[in-house]
PDB file of C-alpha atoms in Angstrom:
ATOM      1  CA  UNK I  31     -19.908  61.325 -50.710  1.00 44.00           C
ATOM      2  CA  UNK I  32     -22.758  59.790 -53.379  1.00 45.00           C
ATOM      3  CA  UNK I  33     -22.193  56.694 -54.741  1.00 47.00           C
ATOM      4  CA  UNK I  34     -20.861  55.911 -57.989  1.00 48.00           C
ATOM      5  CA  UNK I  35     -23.244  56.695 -61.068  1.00 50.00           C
ATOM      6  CA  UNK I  36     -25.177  53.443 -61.846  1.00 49.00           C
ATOM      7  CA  UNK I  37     -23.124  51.534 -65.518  1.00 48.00           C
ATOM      8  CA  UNK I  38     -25.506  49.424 -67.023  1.00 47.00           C
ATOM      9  CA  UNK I  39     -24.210  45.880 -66.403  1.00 59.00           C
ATOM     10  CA  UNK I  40     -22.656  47.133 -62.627  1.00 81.00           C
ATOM     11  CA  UNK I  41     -25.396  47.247 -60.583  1.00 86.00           C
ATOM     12  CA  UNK I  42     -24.635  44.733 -58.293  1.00 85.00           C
ATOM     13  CA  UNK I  43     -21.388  46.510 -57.389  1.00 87.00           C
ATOM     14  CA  UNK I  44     -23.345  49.871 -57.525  1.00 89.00           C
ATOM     15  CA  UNK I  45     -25.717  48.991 -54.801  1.00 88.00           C
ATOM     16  CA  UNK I  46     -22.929  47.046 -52.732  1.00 88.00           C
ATOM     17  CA  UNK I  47     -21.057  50.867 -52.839  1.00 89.00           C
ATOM     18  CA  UNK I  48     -24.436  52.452 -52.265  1.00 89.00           C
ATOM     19  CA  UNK I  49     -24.963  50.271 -49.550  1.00 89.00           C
ATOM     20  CA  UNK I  50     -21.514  50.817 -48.065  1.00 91.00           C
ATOM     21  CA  UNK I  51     -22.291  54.757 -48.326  1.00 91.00           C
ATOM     22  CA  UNK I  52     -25.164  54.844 -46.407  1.00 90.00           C
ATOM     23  CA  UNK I  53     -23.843  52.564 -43.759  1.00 91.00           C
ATOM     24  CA  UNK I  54     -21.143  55.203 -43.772  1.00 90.00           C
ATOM     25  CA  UNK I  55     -23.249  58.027 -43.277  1.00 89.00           C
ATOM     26  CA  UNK I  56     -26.308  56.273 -40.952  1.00 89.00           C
ATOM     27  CA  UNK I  57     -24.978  53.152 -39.412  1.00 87.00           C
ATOM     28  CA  UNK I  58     -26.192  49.403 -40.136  1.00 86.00           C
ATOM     29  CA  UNK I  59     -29.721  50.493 -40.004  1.00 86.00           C
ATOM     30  CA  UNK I  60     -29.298  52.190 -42.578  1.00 84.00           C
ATOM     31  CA  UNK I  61     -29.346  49.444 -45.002  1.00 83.00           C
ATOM     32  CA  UNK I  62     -32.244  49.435 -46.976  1.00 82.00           C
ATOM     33  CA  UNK I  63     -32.717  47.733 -50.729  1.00 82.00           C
ATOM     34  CA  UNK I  64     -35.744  50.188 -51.664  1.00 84.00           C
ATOM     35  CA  UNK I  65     -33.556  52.995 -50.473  1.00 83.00           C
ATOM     36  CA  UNK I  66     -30.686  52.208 -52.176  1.00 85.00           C
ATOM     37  CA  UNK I  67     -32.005  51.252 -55.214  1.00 84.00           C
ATOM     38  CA  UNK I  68     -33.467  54.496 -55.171  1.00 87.00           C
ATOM     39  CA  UNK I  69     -30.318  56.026 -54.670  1.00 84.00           C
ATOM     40  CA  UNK I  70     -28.530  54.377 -57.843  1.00 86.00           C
ATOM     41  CA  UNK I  71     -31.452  55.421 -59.920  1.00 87.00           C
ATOM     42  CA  UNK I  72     -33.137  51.945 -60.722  1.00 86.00           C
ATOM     43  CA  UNK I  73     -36.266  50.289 -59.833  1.00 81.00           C
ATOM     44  CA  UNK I  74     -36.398  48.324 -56.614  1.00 76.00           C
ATOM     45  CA  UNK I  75     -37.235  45.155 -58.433  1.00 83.00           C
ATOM     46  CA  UNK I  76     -34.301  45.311 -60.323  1.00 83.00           C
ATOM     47  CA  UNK I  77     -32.046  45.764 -56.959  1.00 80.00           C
ATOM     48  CA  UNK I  78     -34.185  42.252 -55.619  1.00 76.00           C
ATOM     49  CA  UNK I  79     -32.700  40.738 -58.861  1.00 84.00           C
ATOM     50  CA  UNK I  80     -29.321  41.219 -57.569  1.00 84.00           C
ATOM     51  CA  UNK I  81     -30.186  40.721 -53.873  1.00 83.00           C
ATOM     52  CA  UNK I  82     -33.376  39.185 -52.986  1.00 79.00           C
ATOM     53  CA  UNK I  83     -33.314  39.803 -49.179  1.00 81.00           C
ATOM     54  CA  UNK I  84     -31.474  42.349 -47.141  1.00 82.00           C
ATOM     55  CA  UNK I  85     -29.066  39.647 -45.314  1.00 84.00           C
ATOM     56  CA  UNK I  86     -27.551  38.951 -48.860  1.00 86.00           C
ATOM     57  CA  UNK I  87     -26.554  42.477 -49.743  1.00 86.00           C
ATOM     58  CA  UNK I  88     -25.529  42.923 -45.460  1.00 86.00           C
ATOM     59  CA  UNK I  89     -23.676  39.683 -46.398  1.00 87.00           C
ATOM     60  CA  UNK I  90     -22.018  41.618 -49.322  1.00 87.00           C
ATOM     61  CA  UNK I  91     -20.792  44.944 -47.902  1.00 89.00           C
ATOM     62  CA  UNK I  92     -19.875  42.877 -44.230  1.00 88.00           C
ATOM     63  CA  UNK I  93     -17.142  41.114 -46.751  1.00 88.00           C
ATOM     64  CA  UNK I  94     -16.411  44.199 -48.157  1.00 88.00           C
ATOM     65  CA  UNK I  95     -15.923  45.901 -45.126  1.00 90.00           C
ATOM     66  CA  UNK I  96     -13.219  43.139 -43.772  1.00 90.00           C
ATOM     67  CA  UNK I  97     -11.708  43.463 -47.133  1.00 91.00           C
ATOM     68  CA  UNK I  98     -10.683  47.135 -46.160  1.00 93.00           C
ATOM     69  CA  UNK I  99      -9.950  45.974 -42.422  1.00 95.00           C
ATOM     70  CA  UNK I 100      -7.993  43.270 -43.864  1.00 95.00           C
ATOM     71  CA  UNK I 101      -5.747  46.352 -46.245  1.00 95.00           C
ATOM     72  CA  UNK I 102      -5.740  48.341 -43.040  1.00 97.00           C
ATOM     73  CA  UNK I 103      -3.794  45.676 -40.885  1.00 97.00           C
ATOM     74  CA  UNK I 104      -1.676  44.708 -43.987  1.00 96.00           C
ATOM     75  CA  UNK I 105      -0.522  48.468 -44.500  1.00 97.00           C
ATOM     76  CA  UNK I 106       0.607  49.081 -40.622  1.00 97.00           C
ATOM     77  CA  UNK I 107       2.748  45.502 -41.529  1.00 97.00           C
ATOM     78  CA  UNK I 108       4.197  46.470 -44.341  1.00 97.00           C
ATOM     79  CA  UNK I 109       5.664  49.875 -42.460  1.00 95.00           C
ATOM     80  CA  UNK I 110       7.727  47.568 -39.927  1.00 96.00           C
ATOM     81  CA  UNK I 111      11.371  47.171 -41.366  1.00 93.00           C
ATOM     82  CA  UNK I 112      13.131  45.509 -37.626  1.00 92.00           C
ATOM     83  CA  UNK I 113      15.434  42.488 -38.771  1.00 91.00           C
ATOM     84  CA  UNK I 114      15.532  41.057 -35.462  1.00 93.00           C
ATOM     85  CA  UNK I 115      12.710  38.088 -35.824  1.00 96.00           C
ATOM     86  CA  UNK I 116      11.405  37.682 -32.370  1.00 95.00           C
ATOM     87  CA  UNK I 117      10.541  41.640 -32.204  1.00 94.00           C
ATOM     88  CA  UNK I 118       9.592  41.903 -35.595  1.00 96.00           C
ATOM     89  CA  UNK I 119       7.327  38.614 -34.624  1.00 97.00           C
ATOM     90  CA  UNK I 120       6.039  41.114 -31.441  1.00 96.00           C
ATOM     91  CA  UNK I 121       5.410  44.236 -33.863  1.00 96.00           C
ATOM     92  CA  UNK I 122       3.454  42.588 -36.257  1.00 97.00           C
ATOM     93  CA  UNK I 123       0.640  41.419 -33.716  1.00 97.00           C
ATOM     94  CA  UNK I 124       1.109  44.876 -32.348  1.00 97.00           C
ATOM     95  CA  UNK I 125      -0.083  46.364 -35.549  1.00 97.00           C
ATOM     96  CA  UNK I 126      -2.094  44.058 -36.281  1.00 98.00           C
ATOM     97  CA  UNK I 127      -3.903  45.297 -33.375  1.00 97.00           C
ATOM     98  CA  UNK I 128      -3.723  48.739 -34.063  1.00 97.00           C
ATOM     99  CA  UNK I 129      -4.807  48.509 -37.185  1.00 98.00           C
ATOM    100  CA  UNK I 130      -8.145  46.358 -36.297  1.00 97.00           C
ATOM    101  CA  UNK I 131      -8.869  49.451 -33.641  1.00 98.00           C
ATOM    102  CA  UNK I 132      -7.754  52.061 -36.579  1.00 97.00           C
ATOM    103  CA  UNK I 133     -10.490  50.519 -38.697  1.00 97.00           C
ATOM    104  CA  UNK I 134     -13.188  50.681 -36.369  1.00 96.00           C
ATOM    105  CA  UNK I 135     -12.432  54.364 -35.232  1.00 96.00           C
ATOM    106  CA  UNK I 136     -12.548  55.464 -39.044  1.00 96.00           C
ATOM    107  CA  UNK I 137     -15.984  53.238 -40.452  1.00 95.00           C
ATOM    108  CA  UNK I 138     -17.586  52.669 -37.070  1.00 94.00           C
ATOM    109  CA  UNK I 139     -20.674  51.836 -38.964  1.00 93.00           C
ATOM    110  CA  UNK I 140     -18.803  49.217 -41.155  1.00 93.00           C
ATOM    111  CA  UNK I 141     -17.041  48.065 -38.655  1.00 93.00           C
ATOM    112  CA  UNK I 142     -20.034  47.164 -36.548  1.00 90.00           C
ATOM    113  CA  UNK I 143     -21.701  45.635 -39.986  1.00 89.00           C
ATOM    114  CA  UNK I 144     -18.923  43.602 -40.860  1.00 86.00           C
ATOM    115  CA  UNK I 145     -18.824  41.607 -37.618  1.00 82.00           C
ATOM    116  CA  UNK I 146     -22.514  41.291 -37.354  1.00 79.00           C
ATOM    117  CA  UNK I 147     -23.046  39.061 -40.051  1.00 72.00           C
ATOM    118  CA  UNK I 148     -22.687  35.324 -39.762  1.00 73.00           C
ATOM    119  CA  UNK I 149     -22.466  34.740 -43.049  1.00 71.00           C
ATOM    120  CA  UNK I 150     -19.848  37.170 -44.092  1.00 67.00           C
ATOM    121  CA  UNK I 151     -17.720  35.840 -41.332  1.00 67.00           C
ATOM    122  CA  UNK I 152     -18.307  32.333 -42.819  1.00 69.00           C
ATOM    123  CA  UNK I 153     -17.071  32.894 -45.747  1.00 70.00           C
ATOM    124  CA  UNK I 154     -14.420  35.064 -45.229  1.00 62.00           C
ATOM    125  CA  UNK I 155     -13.304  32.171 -43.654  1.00 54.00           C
ATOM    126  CA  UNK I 156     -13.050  29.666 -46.690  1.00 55.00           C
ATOM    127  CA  UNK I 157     -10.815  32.415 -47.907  1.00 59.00           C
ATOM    128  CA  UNK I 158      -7.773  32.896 -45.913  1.00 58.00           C
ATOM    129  CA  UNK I 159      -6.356  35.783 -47.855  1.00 66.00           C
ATOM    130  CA  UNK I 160      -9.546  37.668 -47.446  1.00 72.00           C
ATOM    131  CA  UNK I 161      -9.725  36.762 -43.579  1.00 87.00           C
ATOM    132  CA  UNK I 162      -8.532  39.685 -41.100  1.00 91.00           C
ATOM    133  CA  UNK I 163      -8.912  36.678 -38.462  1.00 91.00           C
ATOM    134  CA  UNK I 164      -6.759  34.170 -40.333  1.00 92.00           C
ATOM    135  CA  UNK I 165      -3.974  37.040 -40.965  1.00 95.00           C
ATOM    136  CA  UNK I 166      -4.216  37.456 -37.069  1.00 96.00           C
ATOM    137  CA  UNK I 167      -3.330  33.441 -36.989  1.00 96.00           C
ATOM    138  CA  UNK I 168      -0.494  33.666 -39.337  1.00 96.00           C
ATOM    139  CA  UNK I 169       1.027  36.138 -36.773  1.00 98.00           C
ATOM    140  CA  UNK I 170       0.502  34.369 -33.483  1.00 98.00           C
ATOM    141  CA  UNK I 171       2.480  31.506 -35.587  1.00 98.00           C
ATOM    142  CA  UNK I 172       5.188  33.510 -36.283  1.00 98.00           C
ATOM    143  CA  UNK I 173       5.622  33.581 -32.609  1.00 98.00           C
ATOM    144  CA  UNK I 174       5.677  30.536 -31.520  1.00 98.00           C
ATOM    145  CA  UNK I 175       8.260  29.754 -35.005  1.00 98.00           C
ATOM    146  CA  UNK I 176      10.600  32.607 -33.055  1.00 97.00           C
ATOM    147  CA  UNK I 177      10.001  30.771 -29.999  1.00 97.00           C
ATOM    148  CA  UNK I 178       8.335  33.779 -28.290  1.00 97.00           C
ATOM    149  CA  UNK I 179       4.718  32.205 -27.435  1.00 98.00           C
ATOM    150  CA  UNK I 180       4.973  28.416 -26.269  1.00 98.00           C
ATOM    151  CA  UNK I 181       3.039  25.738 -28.856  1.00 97.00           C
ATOM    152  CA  UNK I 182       0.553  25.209 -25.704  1.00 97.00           C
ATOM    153  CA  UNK I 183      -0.235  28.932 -25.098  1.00 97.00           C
ATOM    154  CA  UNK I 184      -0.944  29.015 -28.925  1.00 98.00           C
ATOM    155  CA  UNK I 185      -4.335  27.056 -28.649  1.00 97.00           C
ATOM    156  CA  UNK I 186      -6.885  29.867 -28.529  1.00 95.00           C
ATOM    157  CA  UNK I 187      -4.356  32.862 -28.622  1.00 98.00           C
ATOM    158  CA  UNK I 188      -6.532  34.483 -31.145  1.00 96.00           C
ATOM    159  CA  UNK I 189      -9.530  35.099 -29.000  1.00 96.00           C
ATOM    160  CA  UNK I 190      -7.119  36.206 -26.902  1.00 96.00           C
ATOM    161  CA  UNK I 191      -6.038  38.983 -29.132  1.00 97.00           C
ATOM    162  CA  UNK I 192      -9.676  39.537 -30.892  1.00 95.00           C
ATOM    163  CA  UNK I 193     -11.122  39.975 -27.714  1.00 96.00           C
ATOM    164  CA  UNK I 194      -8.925  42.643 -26.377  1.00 97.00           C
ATOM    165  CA  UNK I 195      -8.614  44.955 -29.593  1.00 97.00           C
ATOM    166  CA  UNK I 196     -12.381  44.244 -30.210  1.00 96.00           C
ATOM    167  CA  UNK I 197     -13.727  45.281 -26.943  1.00 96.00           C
ATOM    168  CA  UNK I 198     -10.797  48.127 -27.233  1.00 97.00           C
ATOM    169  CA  UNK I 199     -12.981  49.043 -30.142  1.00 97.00           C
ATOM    170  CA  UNK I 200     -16.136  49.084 -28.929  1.00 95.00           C
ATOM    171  CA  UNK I 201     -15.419  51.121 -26.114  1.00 96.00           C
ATOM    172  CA  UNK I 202     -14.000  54.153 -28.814  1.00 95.00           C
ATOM    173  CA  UNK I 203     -16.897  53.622 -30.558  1.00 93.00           C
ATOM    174  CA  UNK I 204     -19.831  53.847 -28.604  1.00 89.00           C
ATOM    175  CA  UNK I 205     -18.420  53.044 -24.704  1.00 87.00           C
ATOM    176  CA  UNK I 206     -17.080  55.095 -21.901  1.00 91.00           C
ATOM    177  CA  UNK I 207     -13.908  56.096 -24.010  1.00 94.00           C
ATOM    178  CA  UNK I 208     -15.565  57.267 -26.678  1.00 90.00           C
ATOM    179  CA  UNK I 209     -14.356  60.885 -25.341  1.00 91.00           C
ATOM    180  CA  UNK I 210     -10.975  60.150 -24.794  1.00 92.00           C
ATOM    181  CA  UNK I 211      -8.480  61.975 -26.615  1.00 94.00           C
ATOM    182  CA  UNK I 212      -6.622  60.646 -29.730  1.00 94.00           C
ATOM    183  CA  UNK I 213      -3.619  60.517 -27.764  1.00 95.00           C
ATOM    184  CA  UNK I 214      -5.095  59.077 -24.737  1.00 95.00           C
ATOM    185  CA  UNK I 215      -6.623  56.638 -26.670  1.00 96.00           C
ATOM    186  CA  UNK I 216      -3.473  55.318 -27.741  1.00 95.00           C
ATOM    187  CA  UNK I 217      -1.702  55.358 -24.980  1.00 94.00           C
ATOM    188  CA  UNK I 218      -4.481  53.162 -23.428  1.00 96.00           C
ATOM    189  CA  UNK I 219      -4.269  50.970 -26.391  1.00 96.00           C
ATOM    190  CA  UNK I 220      -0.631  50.339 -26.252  1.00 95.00           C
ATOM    191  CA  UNK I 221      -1.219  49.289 -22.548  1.00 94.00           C
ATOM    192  CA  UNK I 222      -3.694  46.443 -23.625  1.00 96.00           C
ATOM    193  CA  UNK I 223      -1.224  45.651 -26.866  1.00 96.00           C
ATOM    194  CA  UNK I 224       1.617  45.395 -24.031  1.00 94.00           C
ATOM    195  CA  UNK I 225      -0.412  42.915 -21.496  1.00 95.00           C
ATOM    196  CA  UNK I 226      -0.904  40.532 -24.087  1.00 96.00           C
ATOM    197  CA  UNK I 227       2.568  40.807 -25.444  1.00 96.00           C
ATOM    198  CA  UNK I 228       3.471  39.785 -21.849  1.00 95.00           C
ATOM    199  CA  UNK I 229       1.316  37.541 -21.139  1.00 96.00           C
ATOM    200  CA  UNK I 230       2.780  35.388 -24.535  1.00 97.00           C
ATOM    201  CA  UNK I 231       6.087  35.784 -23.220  1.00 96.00           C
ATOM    202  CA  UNK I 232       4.884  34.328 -19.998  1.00 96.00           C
ATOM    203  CA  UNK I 233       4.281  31.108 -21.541  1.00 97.00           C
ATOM    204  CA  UNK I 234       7.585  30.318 -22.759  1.00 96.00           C
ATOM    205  CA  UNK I 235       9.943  32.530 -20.442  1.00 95.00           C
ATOM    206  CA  UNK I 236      11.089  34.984 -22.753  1.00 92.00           C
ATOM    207  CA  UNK I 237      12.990  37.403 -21.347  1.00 86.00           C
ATOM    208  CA  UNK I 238      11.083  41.166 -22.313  1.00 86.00           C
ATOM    209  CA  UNK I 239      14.051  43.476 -22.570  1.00 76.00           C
ATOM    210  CA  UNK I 240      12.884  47.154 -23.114  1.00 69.00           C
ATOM    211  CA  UNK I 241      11.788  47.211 -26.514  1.00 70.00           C
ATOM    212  CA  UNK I 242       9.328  49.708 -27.712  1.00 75.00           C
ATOM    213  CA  UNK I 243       6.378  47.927 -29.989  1.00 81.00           C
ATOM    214  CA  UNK I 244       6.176  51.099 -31.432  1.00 75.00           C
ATOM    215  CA  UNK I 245       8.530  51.450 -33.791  1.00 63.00           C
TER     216      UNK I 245
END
C-alpha cells in the first residue's frame, strides 16, 4: 500500500510511514532517504532537514516498529479473563510470547529493523510504556508476586524469555522452519512457551497441575 499523501507541515511523519512502507515491502535495505523522499513527492534536501543521516530515520521507524510490537503483546493480554492469579501470572508471559513471535511472522522486515538499531532500543528504554522489553519485566514480576518464579531465578529471567521467542522468530522468518505449517508452527511454539514455564516453576517448587496456557 503507498504511503500517505505528503501535508505540508507532516513530513517528518510522512517519510517515517514511507519509510515503514518500503521496509514492508523490501526489507531493512530498503531504507533509503533519496528514495523515500522521492516517494512522498519532495526534494531530498528537504527529507535531510528532517533526518540528516539514514541511522536517524532507521532510529525512527525501529521505535515505531516496537510501538506496534508493543500493541501486539498488549492485545493477546487484554484477551485473557482467568481469575486465578498464579495462571493468569503463567498466561500473560505466554502471550506475551506469542505475541513477540506474531509480530515478527506478520512485519518480518520491521521486525528485523526494530531490533537492529541501538539507538531505538536505547531509548525505548527511557520509556517504559513504550518498551516491549520492560512490559516483558512487568510480567516475570507478576510471577514471582504469585510466588510462581523464586526472587533468585528472577535475575536475568528476561533473556531467558527474549532469547527463546526471539530465536523462535528468527527461525519462522528466515531459518529452517520457515516452511513449517501455521499449525506446526504453533505447536512448536507452545513447546518452547511450556519449557520455560517449567523451568520458572522449577525454581520455587510449584506444583504444574495440567493447565492449558492456551486459554
Amino acid at each position: 500500500m503507498p504511503p500517505s499523501p505528503y501535508h505540508h507541515g507532516h513530513l517528518r511523519q510522512a517519510l517515517v510511514d514511507a519509510a515503514e512502507v518500503a521496509v514492508r515491502d523490501g526489507g531493512p535495505s530498503a531504507l533509503s532517504l533519496r528514495d523515500l523522499a522521492r516517494r512522498v513527492g519532495v526534494s531530498h534536501n528537504a527529507a535531510y532537514r528532517h533526518f540528516a543521516h539514514r541511522d536517524d530515520l532507521v532510529t525512527e521507524v525501529a521505535l515505531q516498529a516496537m510501538a506496534h510490537l508493543l500493541d501486539t503483546m498488549e492485545r493477546r493480554l487484554a484477551r485473557i479473563r482467568t481469575e486465578d492469579p498464579v495462571l493468569r501470572a503463567r498466561q500473560r508471559l505466554a502471550e506475551v510470547g506469542r505475541g513477540y513471535v506474531e509480530y515478527a511472522l506478520a512485519e518480518p522486515g520491521l521486525f528485523s529493523l526494530a531490533f537492529s538499531s541501538s539507538s531505538a532500543l536505547a531509548q525505548a528504554g527511557d520509556s517504559a510504556d513504550r518498551d516491549p522489553y520492560a512490559l516483558l519485566g512487568r510480567v516475570l514480576d507478576e510471577l514471582v508476586d504469585v510466588g510462581f518464579l523464586a526472587p533468585g531465578a528472577r535475575v536475568g529471567a528476561e533473556i531467558v524469555c527474549w532469547s527463546g521467542v526471539h530465536g523462535f522468530s528468527e527461525l519462522c522468518v528466515s531459518g529452517a522452519l520457515g516452511a513449517t505449517t501455521a499449525d506446526d508452527r504453533d505447536v512448536a511454539l507452545d513447546r518452547v512457551l511450556v519449557a520455560i514455564d517449567r523451568s520458572f516453576a522449577a525454581t520455587s517448587g510449584a506444583v504444574v497441575g495440567p493447565e492449558d496456557l492456551r486459554f
